[in-house]
XYZ file of N, CA, C and O in Angstrom:
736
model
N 0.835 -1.169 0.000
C 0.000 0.000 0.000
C 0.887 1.242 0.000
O 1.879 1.306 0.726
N 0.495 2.294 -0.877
C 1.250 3.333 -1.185
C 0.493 4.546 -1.304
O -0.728 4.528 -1.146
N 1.048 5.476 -1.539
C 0.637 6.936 -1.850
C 0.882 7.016 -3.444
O 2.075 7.247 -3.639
N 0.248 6.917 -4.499
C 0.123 7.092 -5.862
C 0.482 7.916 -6.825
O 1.012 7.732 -7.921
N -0.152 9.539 -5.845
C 0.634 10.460 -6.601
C 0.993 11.780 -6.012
O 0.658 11.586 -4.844
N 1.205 12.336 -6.033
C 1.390 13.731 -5.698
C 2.440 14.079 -4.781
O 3.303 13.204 -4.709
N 2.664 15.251 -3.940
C 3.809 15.340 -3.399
C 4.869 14.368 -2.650
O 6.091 14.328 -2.504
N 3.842 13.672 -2.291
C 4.197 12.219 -1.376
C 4.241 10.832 -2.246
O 4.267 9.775 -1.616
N 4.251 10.803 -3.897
C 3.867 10.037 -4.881
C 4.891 8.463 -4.241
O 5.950 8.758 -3.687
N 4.605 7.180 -4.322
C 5.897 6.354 -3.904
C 5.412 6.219 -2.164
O 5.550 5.086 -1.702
N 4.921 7.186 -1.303
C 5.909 6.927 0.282
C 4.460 5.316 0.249
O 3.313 5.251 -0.194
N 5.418 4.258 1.004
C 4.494 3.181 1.785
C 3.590 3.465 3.138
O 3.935 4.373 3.894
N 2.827 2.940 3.325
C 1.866 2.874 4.246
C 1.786 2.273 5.073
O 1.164 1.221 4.918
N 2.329 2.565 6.349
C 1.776 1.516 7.189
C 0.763 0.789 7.460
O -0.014 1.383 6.713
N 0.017 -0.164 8.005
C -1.220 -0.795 8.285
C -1.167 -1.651 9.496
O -0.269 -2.466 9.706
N -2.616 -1.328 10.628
C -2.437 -2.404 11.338
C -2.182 -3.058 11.199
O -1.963 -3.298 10.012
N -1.941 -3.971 12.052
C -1.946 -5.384 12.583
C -3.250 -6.301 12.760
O -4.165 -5.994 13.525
N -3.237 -7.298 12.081
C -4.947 -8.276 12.450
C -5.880 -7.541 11.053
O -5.685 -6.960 9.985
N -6.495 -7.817 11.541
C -7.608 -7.901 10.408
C -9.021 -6.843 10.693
O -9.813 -6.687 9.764
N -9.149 -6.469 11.413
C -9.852 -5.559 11.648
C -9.970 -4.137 10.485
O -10.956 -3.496 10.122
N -8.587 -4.020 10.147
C -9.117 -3.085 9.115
C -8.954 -3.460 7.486
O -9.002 -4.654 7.191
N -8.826 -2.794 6.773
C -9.033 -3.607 5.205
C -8.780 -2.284 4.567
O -9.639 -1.409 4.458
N -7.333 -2.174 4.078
C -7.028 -0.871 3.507
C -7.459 -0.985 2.230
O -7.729 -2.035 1.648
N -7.522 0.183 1.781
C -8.336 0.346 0.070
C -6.874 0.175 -1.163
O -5.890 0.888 -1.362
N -7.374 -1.175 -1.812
C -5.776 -1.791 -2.562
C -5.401 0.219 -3.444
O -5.955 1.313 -3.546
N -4.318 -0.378 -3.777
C -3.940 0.688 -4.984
C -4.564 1.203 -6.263
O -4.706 2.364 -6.647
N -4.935 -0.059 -6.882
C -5.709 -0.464 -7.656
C -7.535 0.742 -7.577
O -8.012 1.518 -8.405
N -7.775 0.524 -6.875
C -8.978 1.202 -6.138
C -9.069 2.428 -5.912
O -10.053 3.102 -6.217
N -7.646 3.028 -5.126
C -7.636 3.980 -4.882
C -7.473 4.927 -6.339
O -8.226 5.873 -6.567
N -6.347 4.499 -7.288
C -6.018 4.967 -8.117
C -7.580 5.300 -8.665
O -7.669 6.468 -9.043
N -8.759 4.569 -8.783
C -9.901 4.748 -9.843
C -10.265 5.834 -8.900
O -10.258 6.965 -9.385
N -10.558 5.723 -7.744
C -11.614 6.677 -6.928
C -10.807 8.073 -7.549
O -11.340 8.788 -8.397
N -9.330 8.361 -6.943
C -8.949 9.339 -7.370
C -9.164 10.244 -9.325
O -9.390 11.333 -9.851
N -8.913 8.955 -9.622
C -9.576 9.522 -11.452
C -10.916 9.840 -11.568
O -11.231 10.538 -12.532
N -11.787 9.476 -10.785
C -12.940 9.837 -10.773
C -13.193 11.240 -9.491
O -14.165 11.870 -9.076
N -12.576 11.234 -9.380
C -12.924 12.691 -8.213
C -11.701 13.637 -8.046
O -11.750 14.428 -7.105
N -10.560 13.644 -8.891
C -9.665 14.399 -9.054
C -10.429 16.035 -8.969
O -10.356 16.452 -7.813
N -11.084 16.963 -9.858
C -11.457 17.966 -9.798
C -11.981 18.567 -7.779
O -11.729 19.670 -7.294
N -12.527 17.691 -7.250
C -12.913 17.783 -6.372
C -11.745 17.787 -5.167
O -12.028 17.964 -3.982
N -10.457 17.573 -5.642
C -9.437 17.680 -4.636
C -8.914 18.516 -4.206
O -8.662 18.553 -3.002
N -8.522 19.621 -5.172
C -7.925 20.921 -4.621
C -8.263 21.656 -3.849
O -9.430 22.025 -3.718
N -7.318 22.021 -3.177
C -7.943 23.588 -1.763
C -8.982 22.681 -0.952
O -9.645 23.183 -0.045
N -9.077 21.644 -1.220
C -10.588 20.730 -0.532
C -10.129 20.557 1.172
O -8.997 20.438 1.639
N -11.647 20.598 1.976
C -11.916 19.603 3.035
C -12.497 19.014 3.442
O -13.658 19.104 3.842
N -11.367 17.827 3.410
C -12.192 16.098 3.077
C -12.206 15.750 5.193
O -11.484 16.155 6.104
N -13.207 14.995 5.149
C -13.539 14.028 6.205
C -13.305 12.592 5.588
O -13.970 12.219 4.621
N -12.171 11.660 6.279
C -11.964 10.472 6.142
C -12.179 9.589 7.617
O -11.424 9.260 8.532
N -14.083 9.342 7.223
C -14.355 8.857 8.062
C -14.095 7.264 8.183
O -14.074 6.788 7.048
N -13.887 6.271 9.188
C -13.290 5.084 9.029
C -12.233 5.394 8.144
O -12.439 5.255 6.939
N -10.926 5.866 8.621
C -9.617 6.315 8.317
C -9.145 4.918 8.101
O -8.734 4.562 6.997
N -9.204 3.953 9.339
C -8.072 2.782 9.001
C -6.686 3.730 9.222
O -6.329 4.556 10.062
N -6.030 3.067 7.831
C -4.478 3.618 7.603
C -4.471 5.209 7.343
O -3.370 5.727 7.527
N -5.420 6.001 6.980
C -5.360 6.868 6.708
C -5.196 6.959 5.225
O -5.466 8.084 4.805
N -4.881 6.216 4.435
C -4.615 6.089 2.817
C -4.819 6.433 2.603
O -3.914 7.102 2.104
N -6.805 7.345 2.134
C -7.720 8.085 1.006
C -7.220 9.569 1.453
O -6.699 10.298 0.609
N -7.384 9.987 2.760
C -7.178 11.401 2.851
C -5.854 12.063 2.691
O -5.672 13.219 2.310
N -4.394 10.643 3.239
C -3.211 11.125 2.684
C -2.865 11.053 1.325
O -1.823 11.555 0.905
N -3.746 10.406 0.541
C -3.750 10.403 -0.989
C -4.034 11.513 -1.063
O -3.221 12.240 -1.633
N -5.564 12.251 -0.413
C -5.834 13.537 -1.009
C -5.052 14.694 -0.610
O -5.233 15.779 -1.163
N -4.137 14.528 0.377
C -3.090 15.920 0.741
C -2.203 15.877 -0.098
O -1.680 16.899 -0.544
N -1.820 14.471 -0.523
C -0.523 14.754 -1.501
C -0.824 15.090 -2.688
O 0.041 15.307 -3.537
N -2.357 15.198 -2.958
C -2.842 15.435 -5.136
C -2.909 17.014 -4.431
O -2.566 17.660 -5.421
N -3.095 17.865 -3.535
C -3.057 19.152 -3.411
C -4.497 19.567 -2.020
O -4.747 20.761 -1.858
N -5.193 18.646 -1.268
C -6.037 18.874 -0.708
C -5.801 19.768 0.590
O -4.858 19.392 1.286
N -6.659 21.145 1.132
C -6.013 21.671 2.155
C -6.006 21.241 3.496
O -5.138 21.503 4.329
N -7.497 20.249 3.732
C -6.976 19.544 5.346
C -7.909 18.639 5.427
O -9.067 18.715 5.019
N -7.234 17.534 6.115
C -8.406 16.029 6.321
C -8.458 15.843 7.525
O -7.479 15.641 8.243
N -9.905 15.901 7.966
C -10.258 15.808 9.373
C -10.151 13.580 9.206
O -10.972 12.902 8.588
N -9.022 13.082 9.904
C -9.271 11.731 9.683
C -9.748 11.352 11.366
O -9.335 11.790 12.440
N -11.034 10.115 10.940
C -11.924 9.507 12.069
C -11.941 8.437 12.036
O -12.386 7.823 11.067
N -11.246 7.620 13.566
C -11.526 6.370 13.536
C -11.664 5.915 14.459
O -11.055 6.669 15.218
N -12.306 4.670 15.382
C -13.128 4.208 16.703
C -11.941 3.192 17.180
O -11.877 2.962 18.387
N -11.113 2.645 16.415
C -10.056 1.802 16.501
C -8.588 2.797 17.036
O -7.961 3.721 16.518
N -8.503 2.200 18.047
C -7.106 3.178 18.858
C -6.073 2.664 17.800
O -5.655 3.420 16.923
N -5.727 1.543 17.887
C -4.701 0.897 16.594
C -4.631 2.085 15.015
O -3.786 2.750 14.415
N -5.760 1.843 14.943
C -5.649 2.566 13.818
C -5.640 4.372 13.673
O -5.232 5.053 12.732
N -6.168 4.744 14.800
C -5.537 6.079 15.289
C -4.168 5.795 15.469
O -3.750 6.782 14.862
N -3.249 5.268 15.797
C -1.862 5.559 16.305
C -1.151 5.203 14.474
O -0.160 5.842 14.121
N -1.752 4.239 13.567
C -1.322 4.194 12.769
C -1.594 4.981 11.690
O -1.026 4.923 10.600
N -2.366 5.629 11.974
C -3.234 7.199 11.030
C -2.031 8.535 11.401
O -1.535 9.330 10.602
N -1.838 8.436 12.687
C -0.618 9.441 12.863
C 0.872 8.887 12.408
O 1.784 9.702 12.264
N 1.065 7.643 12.214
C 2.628 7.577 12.072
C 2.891 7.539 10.887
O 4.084 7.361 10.640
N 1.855 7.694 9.579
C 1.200 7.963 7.914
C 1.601 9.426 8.087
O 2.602 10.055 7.744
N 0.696 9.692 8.611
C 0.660 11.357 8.765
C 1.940 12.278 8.863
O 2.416 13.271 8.314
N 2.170 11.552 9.682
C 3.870 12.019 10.235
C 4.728 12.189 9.030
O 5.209 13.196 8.510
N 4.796 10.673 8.671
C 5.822 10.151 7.910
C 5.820 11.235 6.322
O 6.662 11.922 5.743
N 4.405 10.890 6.108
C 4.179 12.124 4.671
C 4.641 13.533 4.953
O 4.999 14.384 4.139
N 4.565 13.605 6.212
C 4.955 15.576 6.909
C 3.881 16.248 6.211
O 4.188 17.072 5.349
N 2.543 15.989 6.486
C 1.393 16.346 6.738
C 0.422 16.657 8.204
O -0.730 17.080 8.302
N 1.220 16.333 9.048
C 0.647 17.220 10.669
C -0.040 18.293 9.957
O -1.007 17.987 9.259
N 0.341 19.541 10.045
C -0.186 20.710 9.919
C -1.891 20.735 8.980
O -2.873 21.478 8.971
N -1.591 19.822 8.480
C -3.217 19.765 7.303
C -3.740 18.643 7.766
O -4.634 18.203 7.043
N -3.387 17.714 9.182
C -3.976 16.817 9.024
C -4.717 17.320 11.024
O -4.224 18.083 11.855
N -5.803 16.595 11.080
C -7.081 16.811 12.199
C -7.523 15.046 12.548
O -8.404 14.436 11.943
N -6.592 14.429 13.751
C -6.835 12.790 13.929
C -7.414 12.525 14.746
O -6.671 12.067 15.614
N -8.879 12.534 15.183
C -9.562 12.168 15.891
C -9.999 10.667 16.347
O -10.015 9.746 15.531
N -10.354 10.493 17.721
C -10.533 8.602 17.812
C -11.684 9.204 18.437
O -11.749 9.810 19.507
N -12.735 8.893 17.449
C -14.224 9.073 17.757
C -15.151 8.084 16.993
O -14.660 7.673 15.941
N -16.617 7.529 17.362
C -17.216 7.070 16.998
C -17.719 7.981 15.991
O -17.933 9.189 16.093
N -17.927 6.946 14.672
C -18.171 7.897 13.224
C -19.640 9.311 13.931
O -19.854 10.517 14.059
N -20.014 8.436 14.080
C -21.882 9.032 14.149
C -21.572 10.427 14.488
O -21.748 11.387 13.737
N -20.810 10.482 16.398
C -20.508 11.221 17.239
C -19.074 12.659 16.383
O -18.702 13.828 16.484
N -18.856 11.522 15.699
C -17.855 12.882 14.896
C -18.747 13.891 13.414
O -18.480 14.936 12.821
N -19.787 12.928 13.332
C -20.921 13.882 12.175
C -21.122 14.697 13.322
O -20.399 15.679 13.488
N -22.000 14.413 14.120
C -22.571 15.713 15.147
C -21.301 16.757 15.050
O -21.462 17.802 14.421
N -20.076 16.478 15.656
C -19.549 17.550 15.875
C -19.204 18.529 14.925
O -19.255 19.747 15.098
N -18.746 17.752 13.612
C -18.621 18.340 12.347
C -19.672 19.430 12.227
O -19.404 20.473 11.630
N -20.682 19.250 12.695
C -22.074 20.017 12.399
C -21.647 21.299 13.081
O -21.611 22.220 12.264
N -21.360 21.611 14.132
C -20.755 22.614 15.122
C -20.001 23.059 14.390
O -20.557 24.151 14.276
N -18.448 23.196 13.243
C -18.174 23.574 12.680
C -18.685 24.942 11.489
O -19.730 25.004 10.841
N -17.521 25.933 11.520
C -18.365 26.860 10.945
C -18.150 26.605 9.302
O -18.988 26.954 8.471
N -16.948 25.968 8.987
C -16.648 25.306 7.945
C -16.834 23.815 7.335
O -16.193 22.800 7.609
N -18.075 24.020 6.279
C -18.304 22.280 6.063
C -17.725 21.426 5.386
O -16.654 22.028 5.307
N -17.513 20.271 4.684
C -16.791 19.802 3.735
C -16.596 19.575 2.333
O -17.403 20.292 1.741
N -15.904 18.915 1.525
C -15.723 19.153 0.284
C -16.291 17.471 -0.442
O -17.105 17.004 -1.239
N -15.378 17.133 0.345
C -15.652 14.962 0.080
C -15.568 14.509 1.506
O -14.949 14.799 2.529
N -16.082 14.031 1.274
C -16.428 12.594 2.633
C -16.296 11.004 1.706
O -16.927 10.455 0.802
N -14.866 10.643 2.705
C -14.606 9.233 2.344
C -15.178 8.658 3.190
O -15.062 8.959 4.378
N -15.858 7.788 2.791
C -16.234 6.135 4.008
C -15.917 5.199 3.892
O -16.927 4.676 3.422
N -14.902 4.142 3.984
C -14.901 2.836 4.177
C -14.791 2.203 5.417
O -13.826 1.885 6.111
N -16.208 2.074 5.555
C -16.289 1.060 6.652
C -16.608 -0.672 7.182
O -16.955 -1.376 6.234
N -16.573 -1.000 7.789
C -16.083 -2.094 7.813
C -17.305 -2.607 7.057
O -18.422 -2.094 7.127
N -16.922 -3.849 6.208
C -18.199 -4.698 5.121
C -19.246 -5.199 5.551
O -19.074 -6.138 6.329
N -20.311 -4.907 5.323
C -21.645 -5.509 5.193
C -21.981 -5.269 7.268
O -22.534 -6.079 8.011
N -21.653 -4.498 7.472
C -22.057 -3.934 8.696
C -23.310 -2.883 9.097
O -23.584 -2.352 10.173
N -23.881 -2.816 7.923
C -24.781 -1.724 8.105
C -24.745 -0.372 8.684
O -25.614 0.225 9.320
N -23.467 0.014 8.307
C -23.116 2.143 8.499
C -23.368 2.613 7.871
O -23.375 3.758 8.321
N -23.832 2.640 6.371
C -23.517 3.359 5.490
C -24.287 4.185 4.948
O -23.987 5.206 4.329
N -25.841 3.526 5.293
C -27.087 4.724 4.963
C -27.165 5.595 6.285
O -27.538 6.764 6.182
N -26.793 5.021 7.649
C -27.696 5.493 8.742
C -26.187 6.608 8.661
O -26.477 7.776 8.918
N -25.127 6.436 8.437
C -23.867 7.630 8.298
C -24.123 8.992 7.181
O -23.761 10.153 7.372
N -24.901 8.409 5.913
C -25.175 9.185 5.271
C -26.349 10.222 5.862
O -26.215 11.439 5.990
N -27.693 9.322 6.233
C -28.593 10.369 7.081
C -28.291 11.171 7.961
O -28.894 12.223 8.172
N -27.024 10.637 8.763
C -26.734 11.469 9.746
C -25.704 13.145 8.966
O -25.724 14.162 9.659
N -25.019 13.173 7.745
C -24.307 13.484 7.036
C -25.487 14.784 6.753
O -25.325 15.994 6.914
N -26.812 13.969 6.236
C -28.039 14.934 5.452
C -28.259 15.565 6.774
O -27.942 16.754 6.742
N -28.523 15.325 7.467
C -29.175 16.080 8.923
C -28.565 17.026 9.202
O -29.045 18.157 9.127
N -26.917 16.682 9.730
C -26.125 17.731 10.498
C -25.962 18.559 9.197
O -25.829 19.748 9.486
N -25.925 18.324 7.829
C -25.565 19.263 7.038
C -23.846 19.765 7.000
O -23.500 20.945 7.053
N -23.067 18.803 6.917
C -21.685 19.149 6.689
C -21.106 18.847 5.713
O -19.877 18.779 5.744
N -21.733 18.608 4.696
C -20.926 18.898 3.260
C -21.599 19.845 2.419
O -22.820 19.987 2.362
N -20.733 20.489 1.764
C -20.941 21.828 0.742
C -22.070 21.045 -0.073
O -22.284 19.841 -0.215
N -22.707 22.179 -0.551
C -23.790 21.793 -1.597
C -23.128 21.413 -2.706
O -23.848 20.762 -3.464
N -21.851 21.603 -3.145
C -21.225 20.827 -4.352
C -20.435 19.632 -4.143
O -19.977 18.978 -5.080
N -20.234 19.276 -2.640
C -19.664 18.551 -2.448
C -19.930 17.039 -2.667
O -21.051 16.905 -3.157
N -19.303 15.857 -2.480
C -19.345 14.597 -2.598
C -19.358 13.631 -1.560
O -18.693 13.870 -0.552
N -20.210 12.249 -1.667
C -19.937 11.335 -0.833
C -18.931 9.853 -1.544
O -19.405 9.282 -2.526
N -17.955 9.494 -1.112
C -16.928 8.443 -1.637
C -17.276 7.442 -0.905
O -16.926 7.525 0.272
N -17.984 6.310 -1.284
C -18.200 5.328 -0.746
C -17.593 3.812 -0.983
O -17.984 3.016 -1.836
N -16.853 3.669 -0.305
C -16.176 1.901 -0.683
C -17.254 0.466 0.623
O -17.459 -0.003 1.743
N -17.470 0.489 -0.492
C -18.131 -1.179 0.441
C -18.045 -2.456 -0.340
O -17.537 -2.379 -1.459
N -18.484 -3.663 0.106
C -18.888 -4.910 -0.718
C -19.811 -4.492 -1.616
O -20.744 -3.692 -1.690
N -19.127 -5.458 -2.409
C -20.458 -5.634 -4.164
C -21.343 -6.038 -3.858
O -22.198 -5.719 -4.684
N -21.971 -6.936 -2.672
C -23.093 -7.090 -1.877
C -24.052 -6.552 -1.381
O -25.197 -6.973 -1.541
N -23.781 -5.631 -0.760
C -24.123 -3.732 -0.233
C -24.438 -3.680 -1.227
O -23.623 -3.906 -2.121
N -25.757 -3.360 -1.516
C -26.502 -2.844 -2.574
C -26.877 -1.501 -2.227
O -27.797 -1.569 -1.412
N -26.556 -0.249 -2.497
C -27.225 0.979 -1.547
C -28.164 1.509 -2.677
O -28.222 1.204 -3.868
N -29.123 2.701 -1.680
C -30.316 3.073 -2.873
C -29.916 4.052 -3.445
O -29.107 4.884 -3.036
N -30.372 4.013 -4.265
C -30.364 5.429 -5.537
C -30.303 6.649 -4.820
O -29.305 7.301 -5.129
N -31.271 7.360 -3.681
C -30.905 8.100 -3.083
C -31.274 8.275 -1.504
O -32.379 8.016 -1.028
N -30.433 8.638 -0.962
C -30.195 9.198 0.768
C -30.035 10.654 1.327
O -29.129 11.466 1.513
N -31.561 10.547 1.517
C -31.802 12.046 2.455
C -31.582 12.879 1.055
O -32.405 12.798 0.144
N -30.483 13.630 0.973
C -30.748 14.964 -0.568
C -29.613 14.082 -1.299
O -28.919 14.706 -2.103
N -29.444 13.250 -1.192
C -28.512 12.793 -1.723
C -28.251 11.929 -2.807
O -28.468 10.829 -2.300
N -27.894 11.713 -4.082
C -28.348 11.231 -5.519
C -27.200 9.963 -5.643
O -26.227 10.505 -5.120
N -26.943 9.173 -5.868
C -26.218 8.067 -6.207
C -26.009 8.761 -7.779
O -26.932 8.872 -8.586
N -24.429 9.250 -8.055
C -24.237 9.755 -9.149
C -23.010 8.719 -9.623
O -22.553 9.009 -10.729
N -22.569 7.882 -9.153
C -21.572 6.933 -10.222
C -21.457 6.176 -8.987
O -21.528 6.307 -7.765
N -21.172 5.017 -10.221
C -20.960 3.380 -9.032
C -20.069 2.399 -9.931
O -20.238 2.280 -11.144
N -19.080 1.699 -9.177
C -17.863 1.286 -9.705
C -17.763 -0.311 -9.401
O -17.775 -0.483 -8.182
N -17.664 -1.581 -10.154
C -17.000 -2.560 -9.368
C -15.312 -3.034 -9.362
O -14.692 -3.307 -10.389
N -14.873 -3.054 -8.301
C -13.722 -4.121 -9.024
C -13.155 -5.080 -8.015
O -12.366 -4.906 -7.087
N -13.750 -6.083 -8.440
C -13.693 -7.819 -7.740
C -14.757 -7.720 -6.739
O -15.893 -7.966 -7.145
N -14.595 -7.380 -5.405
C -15.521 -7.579 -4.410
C -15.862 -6.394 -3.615
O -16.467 -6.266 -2.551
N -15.208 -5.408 -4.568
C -15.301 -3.916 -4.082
C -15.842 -3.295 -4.891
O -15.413 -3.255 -6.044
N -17.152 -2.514 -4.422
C -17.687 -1.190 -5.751
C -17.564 -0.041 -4.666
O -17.695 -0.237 -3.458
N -17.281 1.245 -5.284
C -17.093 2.396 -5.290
C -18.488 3.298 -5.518
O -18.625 3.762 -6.650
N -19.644 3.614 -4.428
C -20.123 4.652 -4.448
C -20.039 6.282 -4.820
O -19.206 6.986 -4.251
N -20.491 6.552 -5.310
C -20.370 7.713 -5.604
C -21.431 9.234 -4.850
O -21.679 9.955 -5.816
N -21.960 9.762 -3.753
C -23.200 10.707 -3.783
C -22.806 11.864 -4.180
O -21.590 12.046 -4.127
N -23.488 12.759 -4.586
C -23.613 14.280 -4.777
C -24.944 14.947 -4.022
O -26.052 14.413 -4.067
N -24.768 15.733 -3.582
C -26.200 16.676 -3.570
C -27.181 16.807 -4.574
O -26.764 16.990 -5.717
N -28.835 16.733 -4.319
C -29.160 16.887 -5.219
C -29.857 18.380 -5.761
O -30.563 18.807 -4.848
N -29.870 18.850 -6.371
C -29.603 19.778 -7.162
C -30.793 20.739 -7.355
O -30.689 21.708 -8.108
């Protein structure tokens, strides 16, 4: 697991230990990023279920200005900062060990909302609509902004959540790639 492109193009990734988390292959990341490149710059992304931190240190190194990264796993908080570190991204990076839900609320308190919201959370667990409603409620992504969704090809999600439109959907092997936007 690597960083793909940008200032940090090449650095490796650490990853827990055990199985608990399930970093997003290269392969994957590389598509999400071709498909949401425009949406990166000057951006602020929430990488909720961080894991390794991968999607949001992908997005600091294509040019993004700060990733609030969230994760419930202490492991993977300590390994979200030693990513962080290592890229010399501190300053743009915000590492919280909070339960997803409990970090939408707070986001909401914010006077600044977001740009993309990554989610990969753990498979076929059922987070992913009741994270999005909570997303529509508190109201913390820009009206142009995006939802990045990685789950199982199983996870069938609906067309749309709360204002939210299912605008592209991706498979590859046992992973598809959500796509939301606001709707319009």
């Amino acid at each position: 697991m690597r960083v793909i492109a940008g200032l940090v193009k090449g650095m490796k990734l650490k990853s827990p230990k055990g199985l608990e988390t399930r970093p997003t292959t290269d392969r994957v990341k590389e598509s999400i990023f071709s498909m949401i490149n425009p949406y990166i710059i000057d951006s602020i992304i929430l990488d909720l279920f961080a894991g390794t931190g991968g999607l949001g240190i992908e997005a600091l190194s294509r040019g993004a200005q700060k990733v609030y990264f969230i994760d419930s796993n202490k492991n993977s908080i300590e390994v979200i900062k030693e990513n962080v570190k290592q890229a010399g991204f501190e300053q743009e990076s915000i590492i919280l060990f909070r339960e997803v839900q409990k970090a939408i609320k707070e986001c909401s308190l914010s006077e600044n909302k977001v740009d993309v919201i990554f989610m990969d959370p753990p498979y076929l667990k059922g987070f992913i609509v009741p994270c999005i409603h909570a997303i529509n409620t508190e109201e913390i992504l820009n009206e142009e902004g995006i939802i990045v969704v990685e789950h199982d090809l199983k996870d069938l999600l609906p067309d749309q959540i709360g204002r939210f439109i299912k605008v592209k959907e991706k498979k590859y092997g046992n992973t598809r790639i959500t796509i939301y936007a606001g709707e319009a």
